[in-house]
Amino acid sequence: MSVIDVWMQHPTLRHSNHEMFESLRRWTGQGLLEEPLPVKATVAAMAAADVEIGLSAAWYGPQGPLISNDEVAEFVAQSDGRLRGVAGADLTRPVQAVRELRRAVEELGFIALRIVPWLWQLPPTDRLYYPLYAACVDLGIPFCTQVGHTGPLRPSETGRPIPYVDQVALDFPELTIVCGHIGYPWTTEMIAVADKHANVHIDTSAYTARRYPRELVDYLRGRGRGKVLFGTNYPMITPVQALAHLGDLGLDEETTELFLSGNARRVFSL
């Protein structure tokens, strides 16, 4: 059964070695990179778990791009068709951000936008996001964001599903929103927002299958089987690690297919 990883990134040294990820390095036992990770290593990690497609994202923050859109495009070009690009943007320059998003989609072939709110310490309801939401609707691409607590050494407030994602979905009912990292410790709120809004989805990135909260597993096994997408947050977690205990969740074959690839194909038009 093929797999699509909807939240990952092929890292640069600027990204992987940043001081704010020290907590993640401590948890995972990963050290600093001494040289850039080759794309072939990422493709091999994907192939080890039958990951057909990985959505590799840019990372933009107040300090500039940790992974630029053009770098992502280079990684995609080297991946033998295994990676798809997800754009980033500079929130502080909204007009330029919209132009850059359009360039990424129309010229580079990217399929979504991802903004990580805690990088900016601005919740998704901040006015600086709103031109990008309108552009996503116009371009027909999803908006990907992070929900839940912040593993890196930054405040967690911006990851609350209620009120932030709820309000954005009310203001932009045509916007497809994919909320990464499950939403813990506000997973029940995240499920409520996904139930309420037809275009809001959840992805499981940053968690291995055995660490999914029970309420998310129950949702995935029932009414939420069309709402939950698989993600890893690679290279923090490899696809093999993320999927190691999938069989323990008690998913039937149809739900497993939707979770691992079917929902992603529909949401991201793959």
C-alpha positions as semicolon CSV with decimal commas, in nm:
position;residue;x (nm);y (nm);z (nm)
1;M;0,000;0,000;0,000
2;S;0,150;0,332;-0,107
3;V;0,204;0,614;0,142
4;I;0,202;0,993;0,109
5;D;0,384;1,198;0,372
6;V;0,209;1,535;0,392
7;W;0,443;1,706;0,640
8;M;0,817;1,667;0,596
9;Q;1,110;1,874;0,487
10;H;1,443;1,805;0,326
11;P;1,661;2,017;0,553
12;T;1,935;2,268;0,498
13;L;2,212;2,314;0,753
14;R;2,050;2,647;0,850
15;H;1,734;2,459;0,939
16;S;1,863;2,145;1,108
17;N;2,131;2,314;1,317
18;H;1,923;2,607;1,440
19;E;1,938;2,665;1,816
20;M;1,560;2,648;1,857
21;F;1,566;2,279;1,763
22;E;1,797;2,186;2,051
23;S;1,500;2,035;2,239
24;L;1,419;1,811;1,941
25;R;1,780;1,701;1,911
26;R;1,772;1,614;2,279
27;W;1,454;1,406;2,240
28;T;1,563;1,224;1,926
29;G;1,933;1,187;2,000
30;Q;2,019;1,346;1,667
31;G;2,329;1,563;1,656
32;L;2,420;1,864;1,448
33;L;2,469;1,802;1,077
34;E;2,825;1,857;0,963
35;E;2,741;1,861;0,592
36;P;2,420;1,899;0,390
37;L;2,194;1,594;0,381
38;P;2,184;1,457;0,025
39;V;1,842;1,428;-0,136
40;K;1,914;1,063;-0,211
41;A;1,922;0,998;0,166
42;T;1,573;1,141;0,203
43;V;1,447;0,940;-0,096
44;A;1,598;0,625;0,056
45;A;1,427;0,694;0,391
46;M;1,098;0,731;0,206
47;A;1,148;0,414;0,002
48;A;1,220;0,213;0,318
49;A;0,855;0,265;0,422
50;D;0,697;0,264;0,074
51;V;0,641;0,640;0,082
52;E;0,554;0,727;-0,276
53;I;0,537;1,105;-0,236
54;G;0,666;1,345;0,028
55;L;0,546;1,705;0,057
56;S;0,873;1,887;0,120
57;A;0,823;2,234;0,266
58;A;1,009;2,561;0,275
59;W;1,061;2,731;0,612
60;Y;1,033;3,109;0,637
61;G;1,061;3,302;0,964
62;P;1,146;3,652;1,086
63;Q;1,516;3,570;1,051
64;G;1,470;3,483;0,681
65;P;1,436;3,152;0,501
66;L;1,575;2,848;0,680
67;I;1,476;2,654;0,367
68;S;1,390;2,876;0,071
69;N;1,137;2,803;-0,202
70;D;1,415;2,785;-0,458
71;E;1,606;2,536;-0,244
72;V;1,292;2,321;-0,219
73;A;1,257;2,337;-0,598
74;E;1,615;2,208;-0,630
75;F;1,542;1,922;-0,390
76;V;1,228;1,830;-0,584
77;A;1,425;1,828;-0,909
78;Q;1,676;1,583;-0,759
79;S;1,417;1,346;-0,612
80;D;1,319;1,138;-0,918
81;G;0,959;1,247;-0,875
82;R;0,931;1,150;-0,509
83;L;0,906;1,504;-0,362
84;R;0,649;1,778;-0,418
85;G;0,711;2,137;-0,315
86;V;0,524;2,323;-0,041
87;A;0,586;2,697;-0,037
88;G;0,681;2,929;0,245
89;A;0,638;3,308;0,263
90;D;0,750;3,614;0,458
91;L;0,448;3,729;0,658
92;T;0,593;4,074;0,722
93;R;0,584;4,163;0,351
94;P;0,231;4,063;0,249
95;V;0,230;4,191;-0,109
96;Q;0,564;4,031;-0,187
97;A;0,453;3,717;-0,002
98;V;0,153;3,677;-0,230
99;R;0,368;3,731;-0,538
100;E;0,620;3,476;-0,414
101;L;0,342;3,225;-0,345
102;R;0,208;3,272;-0,697
103;R;0,558;3,222;-0,839
104;A;0,607;2,907;-0,635
105;V;0,278;2,759;-0,757
106;E;0,268;2,881;-1,115
107;E;0,638;2,860;-1,203
108;L;0,787;2,607;-0,961
109;G;0,486;2,374;-0,952
110;F;0,433;2,380;-0,574
111;I;0,108;2,236;-0,443
112;A;0,046;2,407;-0,106
113;L;0,153;2,681;0,134
114;R;0,284;2,613;0,483
115;I;0,320;2,876;0,756
116;V;0,443;2,774;1,103
117;P;0,282;3,028;1,339
118;W;0,520;2,984;1,632
119;L;0,813;3,088;1,412
120;W;0,649;3,429;1,381
121;Q;0,481;3,432;1,724
122;L;0,169;3,541;1,535
123;P;-0,152;3,335;1,553
124;P;-0,321;3,234;1,226
125;T;-0,586;3,504;1,278
126;D;-0,329;3,784;1,247
127;R;-0,409;4,016;0,958
128;L;-0,074;3,946;0,792
129;Y;-0,190;3,595;0,699
130;Y;-0,513;3,702;0,531
131;P;-0,381;3,803;0,187
132;L;-0,214;3,462;0,166
133;Y;-0,538;3,283;0,254
134;A;-0,717;3,464;-0,027
135;A;-0,433;3,375;-0,264
136;C;-0,453;3,007;-0,164
137;V;-0,824;3,002;-0,245
138;D;-0,759;3,176;-0,577
139;L;-0,477;2,933;-0,664
140;G;-0,675;2,629;-0,549
141;I;-0,412;2,505;-0,301
142;P;-0,433;2,404;0,066
143;F;-0,293;2,605;0,355
144;C;-0,087;2,392;0,595
145;T;-0,018;2,503;0,950
146;Q;0,093;2,372;1,288
147;V;-0,139;2,307;1,582
148;G;-0,069;2,196;1,937
149;H;0,221;2,264;2,166
150;T;0,559;2,373;2,032
151;G;0,839;2,119;2,062
152;P;1,110;2,371;1,968
153;L;1,202;2,636;2,220
154;R;0,929;2,884;2,130
155;P;0,586;2,969;2,288
156;S;0,292;2,736;2,218
157;E;-0,003;2,978;2,228
158;T;-0,022;3,018;1,849
159;G;-0,099;2,646;1,812
160;R;-0,446;2,655;1,967
161;P;-0,714;2,521;1,728
162;I;-0,978;2,727;1,911
163;P;-1,004;3,015;1,856
164;Y;-0,748;3,048;1,577
165;V;-0,810;2,775;1,317
166;D;-1,183;2,791;1,388
167;Q;-1,193;3,164;1,311
168;V;-0,985;3,132;0,993
169;A;-1,218;2,860;0,866
170;L;-1,517;3,084;0,937
171;D;-1,358;3,376;0,753
172;F;-1,243;3,162;0,458
173;P;-1,489;2,874;0,412
174;E;-1,339;2,793;0,070
175;L;-0,988;2,756;0,213
176;T;-0,863;2,401;0,260
177;I;-0,667;2,387;0,587
178;V;-0,441;2,100;0,692
179;C;-0,339;2,118;1,058
180;G;-0,017;1,937;1,134
181;H;0,109;1,783;1,459
182;I;-0,232;1,656;1,581
183;G;-0,305;1,950;1,812
184;Y;-0,195;1,791;2,141
185;P;-0,273;1,886;2,418
186;W;-0,578;2,038;2,246
187;T;-0,654;1,732;2,030
188;T;-1,022;1,727;2,128
189;E;-1,052;2,090;2,020
190;M;-0,880;2,007;1,692
191;I;-1,124;1,726;1,625
192;A;-1,416;1,958;1,702
193;V;-1,287;2,215;1,451
194;A;-1,235;1,945;1,185
195;D;-1,590;1,819;1,246
196;K;-1,732;2,170;1,223
197;H;-1,561;2,276;0,898
198;A;-1,575;2,066;0,583
199;N;-1,238;2,190;0,459
200;V;-1,035;2,145;0,781
201;H;-0,816;1,836;0,816
202;I;-0,561;1,697;1,065
203;D;-0,223;1,542;0,994
204;T;-0,028;1,318;1,229
205;S;0,322;1,460;1,176
206;A;0,567;1,472;1,468
207;Y;0,407;1,163;1,623
208;T;0,471;0,793;1,579
209;A;0,163;0,573;1,549
210;R;0,193;0,440;1,903
211;R;0,187;0,799;2,039
212;Y;-0,138;0,908;1,871
213;P;-0,381;1,026;2,141
214;R;-0,667;0,783;2,197
215;E;-0,926;1,041;2,094
216;L;-0,755;1,082;1,757
217;V;-0,741;0,705;1,701
218;D;-1,113;0,678;1,781
219;Y;-1,184;0,964;1,540
220;L;-0,972;0,806;1,267
221;R;-1,149;0,471;1,311
222;G;-1,491;0,636;1,290
223;R;-1,637;0,957;1,155
224;G;-1,297;1,115;1,094
225;R;-1,156;0,860;0,853
226;G;-1,181;1,109;0,567
227;K;-1,026;1,386;0,778
228;V;-0,689;1,252;0,899
229;L;-0,374;1,244;0,686
230;F;-0,039;1,076;0,752
231;G;0,271;1,287;0,812
232;T;0,611;1,233;0,972
233;N;0,793;1,563;1,030
234;Y;1,100;1,399;0,870
235;P;1,391;1,419;0,939
236;M;1,289;1,440;1,307
237;I;1,097;1,113;1,259
238;T;1,158;0,877;0,969
239;P;0,867;0,712;0,788
240;V;0,976;0,370;0,921
241;Q;0,963;0,501;1,277
242;A;0,630;0,677;1,224
243;L;0,460;0,367;1,083
244;A;0,617;0,099;1,306
245;H;0,305;0,042;1,520
246;L;0,034;0,127;1,267
247;G;-0,108;-0,224;1,291
248;D;-0,186;-0,170;1,658
249;L;-0,447;0,098;1,577
250;G;-0,708;-0,149;1,455
251;L;-0,781;0,028;1,126
252;D;-0,966;-0,160;0,855
253;E;-0,819;-0,175;0,505
254;E;-1,026;0,109;0,361
255;T;-0,949;0,343;0,652
256;T;-0,580;0,257;0,632
257;E;-0,572;0,345;0,261
258;L;-0,751;0,675;0,320
259;F;-0,518;0,764;0,607
260;L;-0,193;0,672;0,433
261;S;-0,264;0,814;0,088
262;G;-0,626;0,849;-0,024
263;N;-0,711;1,159;0,180
264;A;-0,385;1,326;0,075
265;R;-0,452;1,257;-0,293
266;R;-0,792;1,423;-0,261
267;V;-0,687;1,719;-0,045
268;F;-0,370;1,803;-0,239
269;S;-0,501;1,702;-0,584
270;L;-0,221;1,447;-0,631
